[in-house]
Amino acid sequence: QKEVEQNSGPLSVPEGAIASLNCTYSDRVSQSFFWYRQYSGKSPELIMSIYSNGDKEDGRFTAQLNKASQYVSLLIRDSQPSDSATYLCAVKMGGAQKLVFGQGTRLTINP
Amino acid sequence: DVKVTQSSRYLVKRTGEKVFLECVQDMDHENMFWYRQDPGLGLRLIYFSYDVKMKEKGDIPEGYSVSREKKERFSLILESASTNQTSMYLCASSLGPLVDGYEQYFGPGTRLTVT
């Protein structure tokens, strides 16, 4: 089992709809969770971080964390074509001094 | 704004050459990281450093070394470049240490081609 798993996609969503991206992780003592957006040919850009169970909202983005189910998700409301990118889930595992990244989900927003 | 810069966006080197990739951050961050990113393999950690002159191996350190003589600068060294080291190399930094707020910021990346 991979430490951090994401559906690689591609995930295709119509413009204006809600895009839902999911991530599961294997280490129960993981503490910190991050979502990065990566446009083709560019480096990852941090868009959300979440540390506690529940929802965290920032503009059109909502991160959801459920530690009991070892599951973290990212919702993008009112999806725009500019949201088309690969979204990377990253988890800080236990006491490790590093992040573990999922493979990423490629999201396409169709006008 | 956090700024992480890398010395080159594109680099072409020959097999057997010694290659230096430089990374500089301007936010007095404690931790710095080197990753490589390959299609289908995702982001993989090569080395990281949590203080000057300190380094830790990541998941794929073979064929690489690092140097951190100053807090703001973290260098990745390919001792003898090989074609399987052709990749996108990404540097990142974080304020550290391991508490909430451990957010990594990435540089623009260096696309290295070894021929």
mmCIF file of C-alpha atoms in Angstrom:
data_model
loop_
_atom_site.group_PDB
_atom_site.id
_atom_site.type_symbol
_atom_site.label_atom_id
_atom_site.label_comp_id
_atom_site.label_asym_id
_atom_site.label_seq_id
_atom_site.Cartn_x
_atom_site.Cartn_y
_atom_site.Cartn_z
ATOM 1 C CA GLN A 1 0.000 0.000 0.000
ATOM 2 C CA LYS A 2 1.307 3.426 -0.916
ATOM 3 C CA GLU A 3 1.734 5.859 1.947
ATOM 4 C CA VAL A 4 -0.363 8.539 0.230
ATOM 5 C CA GLU A 5 -2.812 7.589 -2.486
ATOM 6 C CA GLN A 6 -4.722 9.689 -4.954
ATOM 7 C CA ASN A 7 -6.761 8.819 -7.984
ATOM 8 C CA SER A 8 -4.546 9.895 -10.885
ATOM 9 C CA GLY A 9 -7.529 10.903 -13.016
ATOM 10 C CA PRO A 10 -7.980 12.627 -15.296
ATOM 11 C CA LEU A 11 -10.971 14.131 -13.542
ATOM 12 C CA SER A 12 -13.159 16.159 -15.853
ATOM 13 C CA VAL A 13 -15.601 18.695 -14.385
ATOM 14 C CA PRO A 14 -17.817 21.263 -16.152
ATOM 15 C CA GLU A 15 -17.165 24.920 -15.491
ATOM 16 C CA GLY A 16 -19.109 26.206 -12.495
ATOM 17 C CA ALA A 17 -19.487 22.774 -10.891
ATOM 18 C CA ILE A 18 -17.816 21.462 -7.728
ATOM 19 C CA ALA A 19 -14.600 19.503 -8.211
ATOM 20 C CA SER A 20 -13.868 16.933 -5.510
ATOM 21 C CA LEU A 21 -10.356 15.579 -5.060
ATOM 22 C CA ASN A 22 -9.590 12.775 -2.641
ATOM 23 C CA CYS A 23 -6.546 11.470 -0.828
ATOM 24 C CA THR A 24 -5.993 8.620 1.629
ATOM 25 C CA TYR A 25 -2.930 8.012 3.770
ATOM 26 C CA SER A 26 -1.557 5.044 5.635
ATOM 27 C CA ASP A 27 0.067 6.472 8.779
ATOM 28 C CA ARG A 28 -2.437 6.937 11.605
ATOM 29 C CA VAL A 29 -0.217 9.406 13.450
ATOM 30 C CA SER A 30 0.082 11.799 10.514
ATOM 31 C CA GLN A 31 -0.306 15.356 11.710
ATOM 32 C CA SER A 32 -0.313 17.813 8.857
ATOM 33 C CA PHE A 33 -1.914 17.736 5.434
ATOM 34 C CA PHE A 34 -1.414 19.917 2.402
ATOM 35 C CA TRP A 35 -2.825 20.438 -1.056
ATOM 36 C CA TYR A 36 -0.596 21.740 -3.826
ATOM 37 C CA ARG A 37 -1.605 22.796 -7.313
ATOM 38 C CA GLN A 38 0.831 22.211 -10.152
ATOM 39 C CA TYR A 39 0.336 23.624 -13.615
ATOM 40 C CA SER A 40 2.022 21.816 -16.468
ATOM 41 C CA GLY A 41 5.732 22.632 -16.573
ATOM 42 C CA LYS A 42 5.589 24.604 -13.320
ATOM 43 C CA SER A 43 6.496 23.827 -9.717
ATOM 44 C CA PRO A 44 3.912 22.940 -7.035
ATOM 45 C CA GLU A 45 2.129 25.845 -5.385
ATOM 46 C CA LEU A 46 0.664 25.490 -1.891
ATOM 47 C CA ILE A 47 -3.069 26.223 -1.854
ATOM 48 C CA MET A 48 -4.354 24.716 1.413
ATOM 49 C CA SER A 49 -3.110 23.257 4.651
ATOM 50 C CA ILE A 50 -5.192 21.507 7.298
ATOM 51 C CA TYR A 51 -4.205 20.131 10.692
ATOM 52 C CA SER A 52 -7.462 19.389 12.555
ATOM 53 C CA ASN A 53 -10.451 17.226 11.783
ATOM 54 C CA GLY A 54 -13.249 19.007 9.975
ATOM 55 C CA ASP A 55 -13.436 21.570 7.209
ATOM 56 C CA LYS A 56 -11.237 24.526 6.401
ATOM 57 C CA GLU A 57 -12.405 27.043 3.841
ATOM 58 C CA ASP A 58 -10.377 29.542 1.845
ATOM 59 C CA GLY A 59 -12.277 31.290 -0.915
ATOM 60 C CA ARG A 60 -13.520 28.712 -3.398
ATOM 61 C CA PHE A 61 -11.407 25.976 -1.795
ATOM 62 C CA THR A 62 -12.431 23.744 1.105
ATOM 63 C CA ALA A 63 -10.158 21.135 2.633
ATOM 64 C CA GLN A 64 -11.763 18.341 4.643
ATOM 65 C CA LEU A 65 -9.893 16.091 7.060
ATOM 66 C CA ASN A 66 -11.080 12.891 8.714
ATOM 67 C CA LYS A 67 -8.241 11.366 10.730
ATOM 68 C CA ALA A 68 -10.297 8.374 11.862
ATOM 69 C CA SER A 69 -10.832 7.377 8.232
ATOM 70 C CA GLN A 70 -7.349 8.581 7.195
ATOM 71 C CA TYR A 71 -8.870 10.658 4.480
ATOM 72 C CA VAL A 72 -8.364 14.211 3.269
ATOM 73 C CA SER A 73 -10.185 15.911 0.421
ATOM 74 C CA LEU A 74 -10.209 19.177 -1.482
ATOM 75 C CA LEU A 75 -13.371 20.734 -2.857
ATOM 76 C CA ILE A 76 -13.227 23.466 -5.469
ATOM 77 C CA ARG A 77 -16.502 25.375 -5.821
ATOM 78 C CA ASP A 78 -17.504 27.274 -8.948
ATOM 79 C CA SER A 79 -14.711 25.567 -10.913
ATOM 80 C CA GLN A 80 -12.956 27.713 -13.472
ATOM 81 C CA PRO A 81 -10.856 26.683 -16.502
ATOM 82 C CA SER A 82 -7.865 28.201 -14.681
ATOM 83 C CA ASP A 83 -8.296 25.489 -12.022
ATOM 84 C CA SER A 84 -7.201 22.899 -14.590
ATOM 85 C CA ALA A 85 -3.995 21.484 -13.151
ATOM 86 C CA THR A 86 -2.588 18.531 -11.257
ATOM 87 C CA TYR A 87 -3.408 18.572 -7.547
ATOM 88 C CA LEU A 88 -0.938 16.983 -5.167
ATOM 89 C CA CYS A 89 -1.832 15.768 -1.699
ATOM 90 C CA ALA A 90 1.049 15.847 0.800
ATOM 91 C CA VAL A 91 1.176 14.403 4.310
ATOM 92 C CA LYS A 92 3.642 14.886 7.124
ATOM 93 C CA MET A 93 4.015 11.388 8.532
ATOM 94 C CA GLY A 94 4.375 10.930 12.277
ATOM 95 C CA GLY A 95 7.676 12.271 13.571
ATOM 96 C CA ALA A 96 9.335 12.458 10.172
ATOM 97 C CA GLN A 97 10.968 15.675 9.046
ATOM 98 C CA LYS A 98 9.495 15.429 5.580
ATOM 99 C CA LEU A 99 6.371 15.325 3.485
ATOM 100 C CA VAL A 100 5.153 12.360 1.520
ATOM 101 C CA PHE A 101 3.377 13.243 -1.708
ATOM 102 C CA GLY A 102 0.669 11.418 -3.569
ATOM 103 C CA GLN A 103 0.962 10.882 -7.301
ATOM 104 C CA GLY A 104 -1.411 13.741 -8.002
ATOM 105 C CA THR A 105 -4.833 14.013 -9.642
ATOM 106 C CA ARG A 106 -5.065 15.713 -13.009
ATOM 107 C CA LEU A 107 -8.130 17.960 -13.084
ATOM 108 C CA THR A 108 -9.635 19.409 -16.240
ATOM 109 C CA ILE A 109 -12.381 22.041 -16.092
ATOM 110 C CA ASN A 110 -14.403 22.099 -19.281
ATOM 111 C CA PRO A 111 -15.851 25.466 -20.401
ATOM 112 C CA ASP B 1 6.268 36.376 0.186
ATOM 113 C CA VAL B 2 8.535 33.388 0.411
ATOM 114 C CA LYS B 3 10.996 33.246 -2.421
ATOM 115 C CA VAL B 4 12.903 30.125 -3.376
ATOM 116 C CA THR B 5 15.157 30.453 -6.374
ATOM 117 C CA GLN B 6 17.092 27.868 -8.335
ATOM 118 C CA SER B 7 20.194 28.609 -10.362
ATOM 119 C CA SER B 8 18.970 27.305 -13.716
ATOM 120 C CA ARG B 9 15.613 26.531 -15.327
ATOM 121 C CA TYR B 10 17.137 24.242 -17.926
ATOM 122 C CA LEU B 11 20.445 22.398 -17.887
ATOM 123 C CA VAL B 12 22.020 19.952 -20.325
ATOM 124 C CA LYS B 13 25.010 17.916 -19.175
ATOM 125 C CA ARG B 14 26.979 14.986 -20.472
ATOM 126 C CA THR B 15 27.231 11.567 -18.843
ATOM 127 C CA GLY B 16 29.987 11.503 -16.240
ATOM 128 C CA GLU B 17 30.028 15.242 -15.597
ATOM 129 C CA LYS B 18 29.805 16.624 -12.070
ATOM 130 C CA VAL B 19 26.680 18.737 -11.800
ATOM 131 C CA PHE B 20 25.793 21.372 -9.226
ATOM 132 C CA LEU B 21 22.227 22.544 -8.685
ATOM 133 C CA GLU B 22 21.880 25.567 -6.446
ATOM 134 C CA CYS B 23 18.916 26.662 -4.382
ATOM 135 C CA VAL B 24 18.544 29.856 -2.362
ATOM 136 C CA GLN B 25 15.712 30.965 -0.075
ATOM 137 C CA ASP B 26 15.312 34.433 1.382
ATOM 138 C CA MET B 27 13.014 33.789 4.361
ATOM 139 C CA ASP B 28 15.468 32.471 6.951
ATOM 140 C CA HIS B 29 13.916 29.015 6.730
ATOM 141 C CA GLU B 30 15.446 26.214 8.762
ATOM 142 C CA ASN B 31 14.569 23.309 6.501
ATOM 143 C CA MET B 32 15.464 22.845 2.872
ATOM 144 C CA PHE B 33 14.699 19.943 0.545
ATOM 145 C CA TRP B 34 15.632 18.516 -2.814
ATOM 146 C CA TYR B 35 13.121 16.463 -4.813
ATOM 147 C CA ARG B 36 13.012 15.014 -8.244
ATOM 148 C CA GLN B 37 9.798 14.653 -10.186
ATOM 149 C CA ASP B 38 9.278 12.105 -12.929
ATOM 150 C CA PRO B 39 6.135 11.162 -14.855
ATOM 151 C CA GLY B 40 4.369 8.275 -13.171
ATOM 152 C CA LEU B 41 6.667 8.384 -10.134
ATOM 153 C CA GLY B 42 5.593 11.668 -8.601
ATOM 154 C CA LEU B 43 7.733 13.748 -6.273
ATOM 155 C CA ARG B 44 10.515 11.835 -4.542
ATOM 156 C CA LEU B 45 12.696 13.234 -1.786
ATOM 157 C CA ILE B 46 16.433 13.036 -2.409
ATOM 158 C CA TYR B 47 17.915 14.833 0.604
ATOM 159 C CA PHE B 48 16.891 17.394 3.141
ATOM 160 C CA SER B 49 18.601 19.618 5.655
ATOM 161 C CA TYR B 50 17.230 21.004 8.890
ATOM 162 C CA ASP B 51 20.196 23.188 9.778
ATOM 163 C CA VAL B 52 23.471 24.470 8.410
ATOM 164 C CA LYS B 53 25.889 21.608 7.764
ATOM 165 C CA MET B 54 23.192 19.080 8.692
ATOM 166 C CA LYS B 55 21.696 16.723 6.139
ATOM 167 C CA GLU B 56 19.455 13.701 6.037
ATOM 168 C CA LYS B 57 18.937 11.155 3.295
ATOM 169 C CA GLY B 58 15.541 11.068 1.708
ATOM 170 C CA ASP B 59 14.033 8.203 -0.223
ATOM 171 C CA ILE B 60 16.398 8.165 -3.215
ATOM 172 C CA PRO B 61 19.830 9.542 -2.197
ATOM 173 C CA GLU B 62 21.936 7.220 -4.361
ATOM 174 C CA GLY B 63 24.074 9.095 -6.866
ATOM 175 C CA TYR B 64 23.543 12.438 -5.132
ATOM 176 C CA SER B 65 25.150 14.471 -2.393
ATOM 177 C CA VAL B 66 24.281 17.823 -0.849
ATOM 178 C CA SER B 67 25.938 20.767 0.783
ATOM 179 C CA ARG B 68 24.573 23.384 3.123
ATOM 180 C CA GLU B 69 27.296 25.784 4.209
ATOM 181 C CA LYS B 70 24.958 28.741 4.714
ATOM 182 C CA LYS B 71 21.399 28.771 5.983
ATOM 183 C CA GLU B 72 19.936 30.265 2.827
ATOM 184 C CA ARG B 73 21.676 27.994 0.328
ATOM 185 C CA PHE B 74 21.286 24.272 -0.332
ATOM 186 C CA SER B 75 23.188 22.624 -3.155
ATOM 187 C CA LEU B 76 22.515 19.312 -4.832
ATOM 188 C CA ILE B 77 25.505 17.583 -6.397
ATOM 189 C CA LEU B 78 25.454 14.823 -8.981
ATOM 190 C CA GLU B 79 28.928 13.354 -8.608
ATOM 191 C CA SER B 80 28.904 11.642 -11.998
ATOM 192 C CA ALA B 81 25.775 12.383 -13.978
ATOM 193 C CA SER B 82 23.982 9.492 -15.636
ATOM 194 C CA THR B 83 21.117 9.422 -18.117
ATOM 195 C CA ASN B 84 18.733 8.066 -15.475
ATOM 196 C CA GLN B 85 19.200 11.316 -13.581
ATOM 197 C CA THR B 86 17.447 13.214 -16.340
ATOM 198 C CA SER B 87 14.529 14.739 -14.453
ATOM 199 C CA MET B 88 12.879 17.845 -13.059
ATOM 200 C CA TYR B 89 14.637 18.846 -9.836
ATOM 201 C CA LEU B 90 12.696 20.850 -7.312
ATOM 202 C CA CYS B 91 14.036 22.643 -4.279
ATOM 203 C CA ALA B 92 11.770 23.536 -1.373
ATOM 204 C CA SER B 93 12.102 25.225 1.991
ATOM 205 C CA SER B 94 10.054 25.482 5.151
ATOM 206 C CA LEU B 95 10.259 27.472 8.340
ATOM 207 C CA GLY B 96 10.312 24.243 10.350
ATOM 208 C CA PRO B 97 10.566 22.586 12.783
ATOM 209 C CA LEU B 98 7.838 20.013 13.138
ATOM 210 C CA VAL B 99 4.841 21.899 14.381
ATOM 211 C CA ASP B 100 1.656 23.166 12.764
ATOM 212 C CA GLY B 101 2.563 25.548 10.031
ATOM 213 C CA TYR B 102 5.095 23.240 8.462
ATOM 214 C CA GLU B 103 4.513 24.450 4.977
ATOM 215 C CA GLN B 104 6.932 23.820 2.167
ATOM 216 C CA TYR B 105 7.429 26.327 -0.611
ATOM 217 C CA PHE B 106 8.923 25.259 -3.886
ATOM 218 C CA GLY B 107 11.338 26.900 -6.250
ATOM 219 C CA PRO B 108 10.636 27.039 -10.003
ATOM 220 C CA GLY B 109 12.519 23.810 -10.731
ATOM 221 C CA THR B 110 15.497 22.851 -12.887
ATOM 222 C CA ARG B 111 14.893 20.561 -15.808
ATOM 223 C CA LEU B 112 18.109 18.584 -16.172
ATOM 224 C CA THR B 113 18.888 16.535 -19.243
ATOM 225 C CA VAL B 114 21.870 14.188 -19.178
ATOM 226 C CA THR B 115 23.004 13.010 -22.606
#
